[in-house]
Amino acid sequence: MIQPYDLRCEYLPSPVLGLDVIPRFSWKLQGNGKKQSRFRIIVSNKFEDILLGQGNVWDYSADSEENINIEYSGKELQRYTGYYWRVKVWDENGDESEWSEPAYFEVGPLGDWRAKWITMKNPRTFKDPAHKNELYHAIYLRKEFVIKRNVKKARVYVSGLGVYELRINGKKVGDSVLDPAQTDYLKVALYSTYDITPFLNHGKNAVGVILGNGRHIKDYGYDKPKLFFQCLIEYENGEIDFVLSDESWKATHGPLKENSFFYGEHYDATEEERINGWDLPDFNDGEWGFVEVVDGPPLKAQLMPPIRACHTFKPQKMWSPRSGIYVFDFGQNISGWVRFRVSGPRGTIVKVRYGEILNRDGTVNTKNLRAARSIDEYTLKGGGTEVYEPRFTYHGFRYAEIEGYPGIPSPEDIEAVFVHTDVEKSGDFICSNEIFNKIHQCVVYSQLANLMGIPTDCPQRDERMGWLGDAQLTAEEAIFNFNMAAFYSKYLMDIKLSQREDGSLSDVVPPYWKRYPADPAWATAYATLLWYMYFFYGDKRVLEEHYESLKKYIDFLEKNSRDLILEDVGQHGDWCPPGDRFPKRTPITLTSTWYFYHDVLILSKIAKVLGNEEEHLKYSKLAEEIREAFNSKFLRKAIDHEGKERWYYEGLRLSSKDRMPTSQTANVLPLWLEMAPPAVKEKVFETLVNLVEIDSDAHFDTGVVGTRYILEVLSDNGRIDLAFKMLGQEDYPSFGYMIRHGATTLWERWEKLENKGMNSHNHVMFGSVDTWFYKYLLGIQPKKEKWKEIHLKPYFSREITFAKGWITTPRGTLKVAWEREGKRIRVHLEVPVSTLVTFFVPSLCSVVEPDDLSEKKVILFEAGVHTLSLEEVQGGND
Ligand code: BGC
């Protein structure tokens, strides 16, 4: 029997509130059956029905293995209405499961927007050195309302640009911070939905909102912070009421003053008295001014995990480099802020400066933050213990320098708060090689620190932008480590909204910096994320929603090419190879044209999935033409000094003596997509191996693009040993080199740089290599969409004694572990329901247990727990 669990609506766990799309349902499966053969979903607006197994708006069964994204098609769903749903399944023998636990979703206003966008008239401004235009002090808004009847349920639909905190009757609502997720605020703002029933009083109530700048600033084309608040109150007698943001609200300034992502924030607690009780009823707001009503963008539900304070770190070390200054080392580079406890005289100012690295004298080195001031300032009110943490800023840091603290701070009173989009963990990996484990940890931390409602490049300097390149390169890694489905669905919307009439996309999305047209190696995020959403999460809806826009983008590339070669659109290419920011030997034209091919291939596959055979053929043909153009432009033959024929893809000539101008990346890319004619493919691979093994002594000589693919190309073509060696290096340039120099997150550059300029110590863009641990060392290679079929090809390296890991796929959790003892290798495997794993026995191994498999070279595993013992026959494994 199998049993459904972990029910999801639009990828989110129950309850899902404020829905504004037709819901899709998913569940996972556990138990000892092999696969699901049938399912039944019931949906009802009455809980009693659901308990009785009845769906009064939808009752749907199908003979199907599908458990992912089943789209609702029952009676029309009503705005503001809640629905319960349940599912049951049958296994391959027709055995029926129990009903799942009930889950709940609720529909939002569906366009019934009654509130108005409001803001303060003439708020105070300040200058942030990172921005041209002025920013605003935090704005406090309030409104009182009365409840005369018994409340059945109350919901708030709220958005505050750039960032807000919502408070009702003195308490913060929800546990998210820095809400809403960033978008292009001219096009859309995301609203969150809260159940505020438990916050309300019979009688008088008050709502208070603090607004901060976030990214809703003039430099990026926006203006003052503003609020949209719509509260629906449903009474027990069935009547409804609304509390709405409108001209009757009042506004003022308060203790939270200057604030911005780059600046930090200033909180003056001496000002608390003046507005004490501002978020409670019966407060005298006579001094406050009335708000003004302003225009605002359309609203969409924020159907993704919010940003939260996810984890805290205690200081590992503390020292005082100068009198009155204390530095704390939290042992891990993160995104977030410091929370501290303090008591001292009123008016004392405590300042916290943040940084990733140290100066020689033990002070915090902030040079690489560029114009980001990154200081939080707290003015004590005095008279007891005070706890402070900022609200409307965040920093990238491992070290914090505290100045002005009354007395000597105790490490007990200080902690670092790790703040990021709270995506669920969906995979992990560990093995006997410490460098590998540390690389994996660095990637995971860099990835989390760079999820802030959008995927960012870095969390510390005056940038923190949604660079599409960084996003696309690490998307597969992120998907292996975290459940990214909801996050990427939203980001795909951001990408689409950034598209210009001519089809071009911006390097940076949301386009706070308008960088059109994007480098194709960056803009490929559009095609790449779409394909991953389908391949890994089975999401066909996003393909439908974005198909026309993706076509428009491809048309743009085609129009801007010369004979299908893209010479004028790229500007970064194989960004940040060793020794430089710009690609040295890999022509940008080559990376741009390669991504053109890559994206057209994806578009042709999407056309096929959507059943558009004609366009599938059209784009397959276009892809083929690009391949030919690419080969005739770049594929070259040379005769080396030994008179041997060599084939390679041509890179930039660095000197006239350069007989074979090429680079690792120039060969890696066409090999990854099998573009070379079969007759010369091996020769090209030989060139690559020579470049890696001989010219670079098994080191990376790649920027972010080449690094993404090189380990896979080496591994797939019989040189996994070389990939293993490169990844395990500890001297420059390598990941081990970063780690040996104290990295706890990945650097932006292969070099150890600590001065002004481009040298973030928390960039995830090189983190693409993390998938190699899952896909090659553990050998988990998804072969069919939705993890339906998986090839298992572990690399039983002799230098490793064990490797193990897990991935939660949309069907359940897949676990793989292997362990070596001399020539014996034991493999442990747990396969989720409805999944087929094909295990490939390495050619130099044979199965010894179970003995009925001893002749096998390929073994099929269905759902369940399996163990195998293998023995190396001779010499090692292939
Ligand atoms: C960012 C990179 C980004 C690059 C593009 C940098 O400033 O930090 O990660 O992709 O610019 O050139």
PDB file of N, CA and C in Angstrom, residues 117 140 720:
ATOM      1  N   TRP A 117      -3.637  52.961  -2.318  1.00  0.00           N
ATOM      2  CA  TRP A 117      -2.229  53.106  -1.932  1.00  0.00           C
ATOM      3  C   TRP A 117      -2.091  54.440  -1.202  1.00  0.00           C
ATOM      4  N   TYR A 140       5.615  55.937   9.666  1.00  0.00           N
ATOM      5  CA  TYR A 140       4.693  55.203  10.544  1.00  0.00           C
ATOM      6  C   TYR A 140       3.269  55.586  10.164  1.00  0.00           C
ATOM      7  N   ILE A 720      36.513  11.302 -15.487  1.00  0.00           N
ATOM      8  CA  ILE A 720      35.953  11.745 -14.212  1.00  0.00           C
ATOM      9  C   ILE A 720      37.072  11.913 -13.178  1.00  0.00           C
TER      10      ILE A 720
END
